[in-house]
Amino acid sequence: MTAMEIDTEKNIQRKHSTYQSLDKTFDIQNEIYRGQQYSQIYFARLHTMRTLLYSLVTHWKPSCPCLLMTFISVILEVSGNLEVMVVFRVLDFNGIGCEVYVVDRGHLYMVLVNFISGAFFKFFFSPICNGLGFCTVLGLEEGKECIIVGTLFKHMQLKPCVLDEYSKERSAVPLVKPHNFMHPDDHLVLEDESGRVKLGGTVLSPSTYVTGGVVALHGKETTAGDFLVLDVFEAGLAPQIEPQLKSREDKYVVFISGVSVGSSTSNPLQFQLLVDHITGHLGDEQEQGIAAEIVHVVFAGNSVEIPLGLLNGQNLASKDQSRVSEAVQVLDILLSQIAAGVSVDIMPGSNDPANFALPQQPLNRCLFPGSRTFNTFNSCTNPHCFELDGVRFLGTSGQNIDDLKKYSEARDELEFMERTLKWRHLAPTAPNTLGCYPFTDRDPFLIESCPHVYFVGNQDKYGTRILEGSEGQMVRLISIPKFCNTGLAVVLNLRNLECHTLSFGAQPSTLKTFNDA
Amino acid sequence: MATTPSNMKGFYKLKKNKSGITKPTSSKKSSLHLVPSLGSDITQLTALISHGSPDLKDYHDNHEELMRQFDINMAYGPCLGMSRLARWERAQRLGLNPPIGFEGLLKAEKVRSECWWDGRI
């Protein structure tokens, strides 16, 4: 047996990657509370999504001879055989444009015109969707088919309401909160600035939708005053930017969530094994070679758990004070071991010492005196968006999906994630049931550019899937399980976006093997 | 009641009173700045009096009337909880084309900076 010696020629180098953080929209910075109202964020959301849906809805209903448009203001005649009706309307936030309606041989076509520096123009011919007009809720006419765009509101019987405390009759609703507030009698309502209308019909199933999503609906008003939905249109996946550099070598990103240092269920040996594996202190040369290909580590929330009994608002005795800070100190020690070798992102979760409302601000750097000395250590917001070698990542610590689980149903977490991508909104239930900062000028949770990897932490089980969009977008959806319960970390290969798990166990009988999906 | 300077010193100096509780010799009442000079119903007037002075002149100001129409217009979103300038800038950014003259009015401070309902709801 050869003696172990330090081979200086066979020094394994860790691979590098370019990291760029895109968290600027989630930073609250110097915002001051001056009495902002939540209606402002709903307005920003509705306006942005409505402009987007108006421009996309032409893909929804393909060409057909048409009927009259509801808004026609100026009629101009242009030389030639075309009769031109010009409607000036702002198209989208990129620039001012107008819609030009052109009648050609009895068919009405809509032409989108962009004004570029005052001169002429880019023409996009696109027939009007089936001649249907857009309507506001107040402008609905009975029996007339039209398209309305608005925010969905789901009226739920079992949703806890603060007024229940004051109701005279103690109804049969149990005081213990169920994990899911759905009820067969839930119905959907569509709301825009002018009013709201109850939605009927069988096309829209209330169990799939939640309050806060913006959709376009095709249908007509019934005699009862409801809106009978004939078809639904969601925005779909956002456009995706192709990563410029397609790396040809395997580079891995490790995702961990729910480490819960300091809780009774966490096993410190498991976490130490994980840290040792990432830093290359485990195993032989082959193992170390694999570990050297890890370029980034992401802690997706709930890294620490402070004993709840201590946080009851009372002044802490000195021995209790050390208990509170113990968990964070242990986490700092382990993070500094990782940060010494790899770039680390740590995101706050629901149990972490960060603010409650989304977007959660980065964990304060003074909590990590050891790790913050490394420039590889990044304390990030929740939700977190970053780019690694051109591959775009977007993820949260799980609060958005957990809230969706309470108010709607789906096969698994991946389907909830797919819905949030299709609605182009990370957390549609914010600020209704999910705590949210009252932004007035923008909605930071709108997904403008589709990520390549979308991850959610603190889930019950591991799951992963590739989601394909209508325009060729490909997203890897990852549901990261809680590390303290399962001992699983998720590893993603940047080259081909394939996923597998790393399983750590303290007893041999608890080791499980998982295949990548 | 007129007070001599030495009395004032005795009144403001932080030392324990030897003779128990003494009433302050200065009987200068803190005057209520918002003394209503018109009308007798005080509860009604507190609604009108905001920012420290009765803003009766706002009813007759043409610029204020225009700004009120801007506040009410639903196309620019809710008006509560935002200053008018912030709301105008948001409308500009979202491409809603708010009237450009309003920015000038707001920046020159010819009208109130908060919406019409601010402080009243």
XYZ file of C-alpha atoms in Angstrom:
638
model
C 0.000 0.000 0.000
C 1.578 3.219 -1.101
C 1.911 5.972 1.419
C -0.268 8.995 0.896
C 1.770 11.894 -0.346
C 0.875 15.352 -1.493
C 1.254 15.297 -5.262
C 1.903 18.803 -6.425
C 1.687 17.836 -10.101
C -1.797 16.406 -9.752
C -3.338 19.507 -8.211
C -6.995 19.448 -9.191
C -8.217 22.929 -10.054
C -11.824 23.946 -9.629
C -13.554 25.156 -12.770
C -14.609 28.769 -13.172
C -17.742 30.370 -14.456
C -18.971 33.915 -14.920
C -21.586 34.939 -12.412
C -23.887 37.898 -12.732
C -26.582 38.760 -10.229
C -29.849 40.171 -11.615
C -31.544 40.903 -8.313
C -31.979 44.616 -8.851
C -35.761 44.472 -9.275
C -36.160 42.653 -5.978
C -34.229 45.175 -3.930
C -36.378 47.446 -1.808
C -33.496 49.894 -1.282
C -34.666 53.244 0.014
C -38.377 52.811 -0.286
C -40.226 54.394 2.589
C -43.711 53.545 3.685
C -45.858 56.601 3.075
C -49.241 54.957 3.077
C -48.925 53.078 -0.211
C -51.875 50.879 -0.994
C -51.906 47.393 -2.446
C -54.241 48.509 -5.210
C -51.259 50.234 -6.822
C -49.372 47.001 -7.363
C -52.472 45.388 -8.831
C -52.808 48.291 -11.244
C -49.184 48.015 -12.330
C -49.637 44.280 -12.820
C -52.874 44.605 -14.744
C -51.597 47.345 -17.013
C -48.358 45.604 -17.911
C -50.014 42.245 -18.498
C -52.913 43.751 -20.427
C -50.613 45.545 -22.836
C -48.741 42.301 -23.287
C -51.897 40.255 -23.805
C -53.279 42.714 -26.342
C -50.190 42.276 -28.435
C -50.187 38.493 -28.054
C -53.852 37.804 -28.510
C -53.571 37.903 -32.283
C -51.721 34.606 -32.086
C -54.629 33.150 -30.199
C -57.402 33.471 -32.710
C -56.178 32.972 -36.265
C -57.467 34.836 -39.289
C -61.075 34.896 -40.241
C -63.322 37.441 -41.911
C -64.198 39.978 -39.364
C -66.795 42.137 -37.794
C -66.595 45.666 -36.587
C -63.939 46.857 -34.162
C -65.137 48.634 -31.127
C -62.727 51.559 -31.189
C -62.289 53.490 -34.394
C -61.473 57.132 -34.127
C -60.002 58.646 -37.282
C -60.605 57.550 -40.841
C -58.018 58.497 -43.369
C -57.841 57.688 -46.952
C -54.516 56.682 -48.322
C -53.782 56.702 -51.979
C -54.315 53.345 -53.477
C -57.007 50.792 -53.073
C -56.690 50.559 -49.367
C -59.013 52.327 -47.068
C -57.074 53.096 -43.940
C -58.467 53.694 -40.493
C -55.906 54.870 -38.007
C -56.263 54.388 -34.284
C -53.558 55.871 -32.158
C -52.899 53.827 -29.112
C -49.852 53.113 -27.056
C -48.757 49.611 -27.820
C -46.204 48.593 -25.277
C -43.579 49.932 -22.986
C -40.855 49.804 -25.596
C -42.156 52.703 -27.563
C -45.153 54.518 -28.862
C -46.914 52.913 -31.739
C -50.280 52.744 -33.334
C -52.649 50.266 -34.781
C -53.668 50.888 -38.345
C -56.764 49.174 -39.569
C -56.705 48.374 -43.229
C -59.709 47.220 -45.190
C -58.758 45.140 -48.165
C -61.413 43.412 -50.233
C -63.876 43.552 -47.431
C -61.538 42.010 -44.880
C -60.259 44.027 -41.986
C -56.659 43.616 -41.048
C -54.773 45.143 -38.210
C -51.321 46.462 -38.860
C -49.023 47.240 -35.976
C -46.897 50.244 -36.707
C -43.886 51.279 -34.672
C -42.668 54.831 -34.864
C -38.906 54.866 -34.971
C -37.443 58.340 -34.657
C -40.435 59.981 -36.304
C -39.865 58.500 -39.696
C -41.626 55.529 -41.239
C -42.189 52.480 -39.874
C -42.187 48.825 -39.416
C -45.197 47.002 -40.617
C -46.433 43.804 -39.134
C -49.436 42.399 -40.822
C -51.617 40.424 -38.559
C -55.279 39.791 -39.050
C -57.559 40.685 -36.223
C -58.455 37.828 -33.994
C -61.657 36.698 -35.499
C -63.010 40.217 -35.618
C -63.522 40.248 -31.910
C -63.191 43.487 -30.100
C -61.629 44.172 -26.754
C -63.913 45.325 -24.042
C -63.740 46.688 -20.571
C -65.892 45.013 -17.983
C -68.262 47.947 -17.836
C -68.568 48.003 -21.597
C -69.870 44.461 -21.864
C -73.019 44.077 -23.892
C -75.347 41.188 -23.476
C -74.988 38.454 -26.011
C -72.090 40.058 -27.836
C -68.879 38.068 -28.054
C -65.777 39.931 -27.055
C -62.461 39.605 -25.316
C -61.885 40.974 -21.860
C -58.625 41.189 -19.965
C -58.489 41.540 -16.228
C -57.268 40.221 -12.915
C -58.825 37.040 -11.634
C -60.295 36.971 -8.197
C -61.260 33.652 -6.684
C -64.044 33.814 -4.193
C -63.331 31.091 -1.650
C -65.690 30.091 1.122
C -63.111 28.502 3.334
C -60.503 31.222 3.023
C -59.843 32.557 6.509
C -61.238 36.032 6.868
C -60.470 38.434 9.659
C -64.168 39.192 9.994
C -64.919 35.623 11.046
C -63.944 36.565 14.558
C -66.778 39.052 14.657
C -69.479 36.980 13.054
C -72.347 36.357 15.412
C -73.013 32.772 14.389
C -70.241 30.357 15.011
C -70.491 28.430 11.781
C -69.384 24.877 11.297
C -66.081 25.952 9.731
C -63.422 24.362 11.905
C -61.058 26.691 13.676
C -58.078 24.512 12.883
C -56.853 25.688 9.505
C -56.844 23.037 6.815
C -53.796 22.888 4.574
C -55.916 23.651 1.545
C -58.811 26.100 1.436
C -60.525 24.846 -1.671
C -64.207 24.149 -1.851
C -66.372 22.918 -4.740
C -68.400 26.144 -4.602
C -65.490 28.462 -5.315
C -66.078 30.740 -8.256
C -63.960 33.136 -10.246
C -64.526 36.810 -10.863
C -62.741 38.973 -13.409
C -61.878 42.498 -12.392
C -60.434 45.518 -14.146
C -60.464 49.246 -13.405
C -64.065 49.676 -14.462
C -65.697 46.821 -12.618
C -65.940 43.141 -11.999
C -67.943 40.349 -13.527
C -68.628 36.836 -12.323
C -67.315 34.138 -14.621
C -69.409 31.196 -15.641
C -69.085 28.274 -17.950
C -67.124 25.070 -17.734
C -63.997 26.136 -19.596
C -62.467 27.901 -16.614
C -62.004 25.561 -13.698
C -61.632 27.452 -10.405
C -59.341 24.818 -8.957
C -56.583 25.709 -11.395
C -56.602 29.466 -10.962
C -55.833 31.757 -8.063
C -56.514 35.367 -7.221
C -54.079 37.698 -8.873
C -53.423 36.116 -12.246
C -54.110 38.199 -15.352
C -55.726 36.421 -18.278
C -57.638 37.237 -21.452
C -61.068 35.664 -21.783
C -63.180 35.229 -24.849
C -66.868 34.961 -24.198
C -70.096 36.849 -23.860
C -72.320 38.250 -21.192
C -75.359 36.205 -20.292
C -78.796 37.451 -19.263
C -78.003 36.643 -15.652
C -75.142 39.141 -15.733
C -72.393 36.530 -15.678
C -69.701 36.303 -18.269
C -69.852 32.973 -20.047
C -66.311 32.004 -20.855
C -65.748 30.336 -24.206
C -61.962 30.364 -24.212
C -59.058 31.352 -21.996
C -55.773 32.857 -23.047
C -52.742 33.070 -20.790
C -49.620 34.978 -21.682
C -47.561 31.807 -21.974
C -43.839 31.519 -21.474
C -41.868 34.723 -21.831
C -39.298 35.049 -24.601
C -36.040 33.377 -23.763
C -32.577 34.627 -24.586
C -30.255 31.960 -25.948
C -27.124 31.605 -23.859
C -24.254 32.924 -25.963
C -21.578 30.561 -24.759
C -22.503 26.949 -24.979
C -19.951 25.418 -22.673
C -18.665 22.099 -23.810
C -17.467 20.882 -20.452
C -19.477 19.643 -17.510
C -19.960 22.295 -14.875
C -22.241 21.674 -11.958
C -24.431 23.862 -9.785
C -25.523 22.504 -6.411
C -28.880 23.491 -4.912
C -29.640 22.913 -1.249
C -32.610 24.148 0.712
C -34.071 23.669 4.172
C -30.772 22.898 5.889
C -32.362 24.253 9.109
C -29.201 24.453 11.182
C -30.267 24.548 14.811
C -33.505 22.657 14.450
C -34.150 19.361 16.158
C -34.670 17.472 12.889
C -31.430 18.470 11.250
C -28.430 16.200 11.462
C -25.203 18.206 11.579
C -23.242 15.275 10.203
C -25.280 15.319 7.004
C -24.582 18.986 6.403
C -20.901 18.542 7.226
C -20.710 15.675 4.731
C -22.236 17.940 2.102
C -19.761 20.715 2.833
C -16.876 18.252 2.734
C -18.009 16.857 -0.575
C -18.333 20.279 -2.189
C -14.945 21.421 -0.932
C -13.294 18.207 -2.085
C -12.345 16.848 1.295
C -14.212 13.605 0.724
C -13.254 10.631 -1.282
C -10.439 9.698 -3.602
C -9.139 11.536 -6.645
C -12.087 10.598 -8.785
C -14.505 11.990 -6.229
C -12.419 15.093 -5.906
C -12.409 15.470 -9.658
C -16.187 15.425 -9.650
C -16.279 17.955 -6.833
C -13.884 20.216 -8.746
C -16.522 20.586 -11.455
C -18.925 22.265 -9.033
C -18.855 25.966 -9.910
C -21.676 27.380 -7.803
C -23.723 26.560 -4.724
C -27.162 27.977 -3.949
C -28.824 27.792 -0.544
C -32.491 28.218 -1.332
C -33.902 29.339 1.995
C -34.466 28.083 5.543
C -30.796 27.651 6.247
C -31.233 28.340 9.898
C -33.941 27.663 12.430
C -34.002 29.639 15.606
C -35.910 27.881 18.417
C -39.357 29.458 18.316
C -39.835 29.411 22.041
C -37.212 32.104 22.413
C -38.883 34.537 20.036
C -41.855 35.581 22.108
C -41.041 39.237 22.503
C -39.616 38.929 26.006
C -36.182 40.124 26.898
C -33.723 37.280 26.565
C -31.554 36.038 29.386
C -27.889 35.854 28.477
C -27.927 32.082 28.110
C -30.908 32.344 25.765
C -29.143 34.994 23.736
C -26.306 32.604 23.033
C -28.812 29.950 21.990
C -30.358 32.310 19.466
C -27.084 33.188 17.847
C -25.652 29.669 18.022
C -27.431 28.389 14.957
C -26.317 31.305 12.817
C -22.732 30.967 14.047
C -22.643 27.298 13.103
C -24.061 28.153 9.690
C -21.452 30.858 9.248
C -18.630 28.443 10.014
C -19.866 25.943 7.464
C -20.592 28.610 4.863
C -17.101 30.004 5.201
C -15.725 26.524 4.506
C -17.714 26.448 1.272
C -17.093 30.085 0.360
C -13.346 29.511 0.611
C -13.578 27.401 -2.508
C -16.784 27.999 -4.453
C -19.093 30.945 -5.009
C -22.099 30.623 -2.712
C -25.487 32.306 -2.851
C -27.627 32.268 0.259
C -31.284 33.176 -0.027
C -33.596 33.927 2.905
C -36.546 31.643 3.525
C -39.641 31.693 5.684
C -37.757 30.689 8.850
C -34.683 32.814 8.340
C -33.944 36.056 10.167
C -35.077 38.250 7.299
C -38.198 40.268 6.618
C -41.482 38.474 6.170
C -42.959 40.110 3.087
C -41.759 39.201 -0.370
C -39.372 40.143 -1.905
C -37.314 39.136 1.106
C -34.209 41.237 1.410
C -30.769 39.636 1.642
C -29.730 38.258 5.014
C -27.659 40.878 6.732
C -23.957 40.404 6.185
C -23.189 40.977 9.849
C -24.783 37.604 10.543
C -21.891 35.998 8.686
C -18.675 37.550 9.995
C -16.599 34.665 8.747
C -18.114 34.146 5.332
C -18.477 37.750 4.316
C -14.725 38.166 4.070
C -14.805 36.020 0.945
C -15.862 37.712 -2.251
C -17.410 34.427 -3.335
C -20.092 34.825 -0.692
C -23.296 36.486 -1.917
C -26.265 37.196 0.262
C -29.224 37.336 -2.104
C -32.854 38.297 -2.172
C -35.733 35.885 -2.333
C -36.746 35.548 -5.235
C -33.279 35.322 -6.733
C -32.294 35.735 -10.342
C -28.797 35.294 -11.677
C -26.857 34.289 -14.742
C -24.087 31.740 -14.791
C -22.140 31.435 -18.042
C -25.122 32.919 -19.843
C -27.591 30.426 -18.381
C -30.378 32.287 -16.602
C -31.577 31.020 -13.232
C -34.671 32.153 -11.373
C -35.888 30.739 -8.107
C -37.551 31.242 -4.776
C -37.404 29.688 -1.344
C -40.815 28.137 -1.761
C -43.265 30.635 -0.311
C -44.927 31.305 -3.672
C -45.539 27.635 -4.456
C -46.619 26.841 -0.901
C -49.221 29.566 -1.161
C -50.442 28.229 -4.488
C -50.795 24.817 -2.864
C -53.150 26.281 -0.294
C -55.459 27.927 -2.813
C -55.422 25.696 -5.863
C -54.563 22.156 -6.792
C -52.280 20.431 -9.244
C -50.616 17.079 -9.755
C -47.324 18.109 -8.224
C -45.184 21.129 -7.438
C -43.797 21.178 -10.957
C -47.236 21.864 -12.323
C -47.609 24.864 -10.013
C -44.246 26.101 -11.232
C -45.340 25.632 -14.818
C -48.453 27.698 -14.160
C -46.493 30.567 -12.644
C -44.266 30.625 -15.727
C -47.254 30.586 -18.050
C -48.933 33.397 -16.163
C -45.570 35.214 -16.278
C -45.827 35.978 -12.597
C -43.727 34.470 -9.809
C -46.234 34.936 -7.034
C -49.754 35.688 -8.290
C -51.251 35.348 -4.825
C -49.142 38.243 -3.546
C -50.337 40.574 -2.032
C -53.689 38.862 -1.490
C -52.603 35.951 0.705
C -48.822 36.177 0.464
C -47.068 39.015 2.216
C -45.728 41.551 -0.240
C -44.169 45.000 -0.064
C -46.584 47.651 -1.404
C -44.793 48.728 -4.553
C -46.491 51.527 -6.424
C -44.644 51.905 -9.671
C -43.997 48.319 -10.715
C -44.695 44.707 -9.986
C -41.291 43.079 -9.484
C -42.616 39.530 -9.720
C -43.502 39.738 -13.395
C -41.297 37.440 -15.399
C -40.056 39.403 -18.382
C -37.509 36.983 -19.696
C -37.964 33.252 -19.396
C -35.232 31.629 -17.328
C -33.403 28.508 -18.406
C -33.582 27.041 -14.925
C -36.464 27.683 -12.545
C -36.036 26.334 -9.018
C -38.159 26.319 -5.894
C -36.831 25.368 -2.482
C -38.226 23.819 0.671
C -40.548 21.405 -1.024
C -41.533 17.996 0.245
C -39.988 15.943 -2.485
C -37.553 16.182 -5.330
C -38.909 16.618 -8.837
C -37.612 17.876 -12.126
C -38.866 18.246 -15.660
C -38.159 20.108 -18.876
C -40.871 22.541 -19.869
C -41.140 23.502 -23.511
C -42.709 26.714 -24.695
C -44.550 27.545 -27.855
C -41.630 29.534 -29.233
C -38.951 26.981 -28.553
C -38.206 27.992 -24.980
C -36.810 25.238 -22.778
C -36.923 25.545 -19.019
C -35.597 23.079 -16.493
C -38.002 23.040 -13.528
C -36.474 21.907 -10.251
C -38.277 21.292 -6.992
C -35.643 21.141 -4.250
C -36.554 19.015 -1.233
C -35.844 20.000 2.343
C -32.381 18.844 3.249
C -33.106 18.264 6.937
C -35.821 15.738 6.091
C -34.481 14.027 3.017
C -30.725 14.562 2.976
C -30.922 15.405 -0.730
C -29.134 18.120 -2.606
C -29.822 18.729 -6.288
C -27.022 18.988 -8.822
C -27.519 20.577 -12.245
C -25.164 20.195 -15.182
C -24.789 23.545 -16.980
C -23.853 21.933 -20.259
C -27.065 20.036 -20.921
C -29.297 21.153 -18.006
C -29.561 17.622 -16.671
C -30.319 17.093 -13.025
C -29.425 14.499 -10.480
C -29.409 14.304 -6.714
C -26.739 13.948 -4.104
C -27.859 11.949 -1.147
C -26.235 12.196 2.251
C -27.058 9.882 5.082
C -25.609 9.181 8.462
C -26.859 5.602 8.586
C -26.406 3.225 5.653
C -30.048 2.150 5.752
C -31.245 5.689 5.009
C -29.362 6.034 1.747
C -31.663 6.158 -1.247
C -30.872 6.375 -4.913
C -32.715 8.635 -7.315
C -32.545 8.759 -11.081
C -32.644 12.037 -12.922
C -35.919 12.617 -14.717
C -49.676 86.899 34.093
C -46.413 88.724 33.832
C -43.414 86.965 35.140
C -40.096 88.325 36.252
C -36.945 86.876 34.711
C -35.858 85.319 37.951
C -39.177 83.590 38.172
C -38.733 82.137 34.687
C -35.344 80.787 35.666
C -36.848 79.188 38.661
C -39.539 77.721 36.503
C -37.274 76.164 33.875
C -34.384 75.031 36.062
C -34.304 71.309 36.704
C -34.118 71.190 40.427
C -36.281 69.482 42.948
C -38.931 71.660 44.500
C -38.358 71.997 48.175
C -41.858 73.031 48.945
C -43.630 70.208 47.253
C -45.684 70.648 44.166
C -45.720 74.149 42.822
C -47.896 75.361 40.054
C -46.027 76.824 37.134
C -46.205 80.576 37.370
C -46.288 81.053 33.671
C -49.794 80.719 32.482
C -48.952 80.969 28.849
C -51.324 78.617 27.161
C -50.165 76.799 24.101
C -52.317 78.353 21.482
C -54.208 76.221 19.083
C -53.008 77.301 15.687
C -56.038 75.977 14.000
C -58.483 78.270 15.684
C -61.558 78.139 13.509
C -62.556 81.605 12.525
C -65.598 80.668 10.518
C -68.437 78.393 11.424
C -69.144 76.913 14.778
C -69.040 73.221 14.094
C -65.543 72.163 14.940
C -65.911 68.546 13.881
C -66.867 69.565 10.397
C -64.007 71.957 10.060
C -61.259 69.489 11.030
C -61.990 67.699 7.825
C -61.433 70.839 5.828
C -58.378 71.862 7.736
C -55.502 69.817 6.464
C -51.871 70.699 6.364
C -52.488 73.323 8.996
C -54.656 75.767 7.138
C -58.172 75.772 5.772
C -57.826 75.057 2.086
C -60.913 76.794 0.914
C -59.033 78.374 -1.911
C -58.550 74.970 -3.539
C -62.184 74.807 -4.478
C -61.860 77.792 -6.749
C -58.492 77.115 -8.282
C -58.630 76.035 -11.913
C -55.362 74.166 -11.745
C -56.572 72.240 -8.742
C -59.699 71.321 -10.667
C -57.596 69.900 -13.488
C -55.505 67.921 -11.031
C -58.633 66.568 -9.437
C -59.720 65.245 -12.801
C -56.297 63.649 -13.094
C -56.786 62.012 -9.698
C -60.176 60.609 -10.562
C -59.174 59.241 -13.964
C -59.080 55.460 -13.617
C -56.809 54.971 -16.580
C -53.833 56.068 -14.502
C -54.658 53.741 -11.664
C -55.594 54.362 -8.050
C -54.569 57.732 -6.652
C -54.480 57.048 -2.913
C -51.183 56.421 -1.263
C -49.090 58.061 -3.963
C -48.033 61.611 -4.509
C -49.421 63.143 -7.698
C -45.988 63.527 -9.211
C -45.145 59.860 -8.569
C -48.433 58.856 -10.151
C -47.796 61.086 -13.137
C -44.320 59.626 -13.567
C -45.668 56.117 -13.330
C -48.273 56.894 -15.979
C -45.514 58.305 -18.167
C -43.374 55.231 -17.697
C -46.201 52.830 -18.474
C -46.861 54.715 -21.685
C -50.274 56.103 -20.768
C -49.439 59.601 -22.065
C -50.600 61.753 -19.197
C -50.950 65.440 -20.121
C -47.504 66.988 -20.079
C -48.676 70.252 -18.572
C -49.411 68.491 -15.305
C -45.767 67.748 -14.710
C -45.004 71.433 -14.968
C -47.796 72.305 -12.558
C -46.672 69.723 -10.045
C -43.016 70.647 -10.185
C -43.768 74.368 -9.911
C -45.884 73.503 -6.876
C -48.895 75.429 -8.071
C -51.138 72.619 -6.921
C -51.194 70.257 -3.990
C -48.652 67.490 -4.189
C -50.956 64.828 -2.775
C -54.188 63.623 -4.264
C -57.508 65.145 -3.350
C -58.439 62.413 -0.923
C -55.131 62.340 0.907
C -55.687 62.843 4.604
C -59.437 62.807 4.186
C -59.878 59.034 4.035
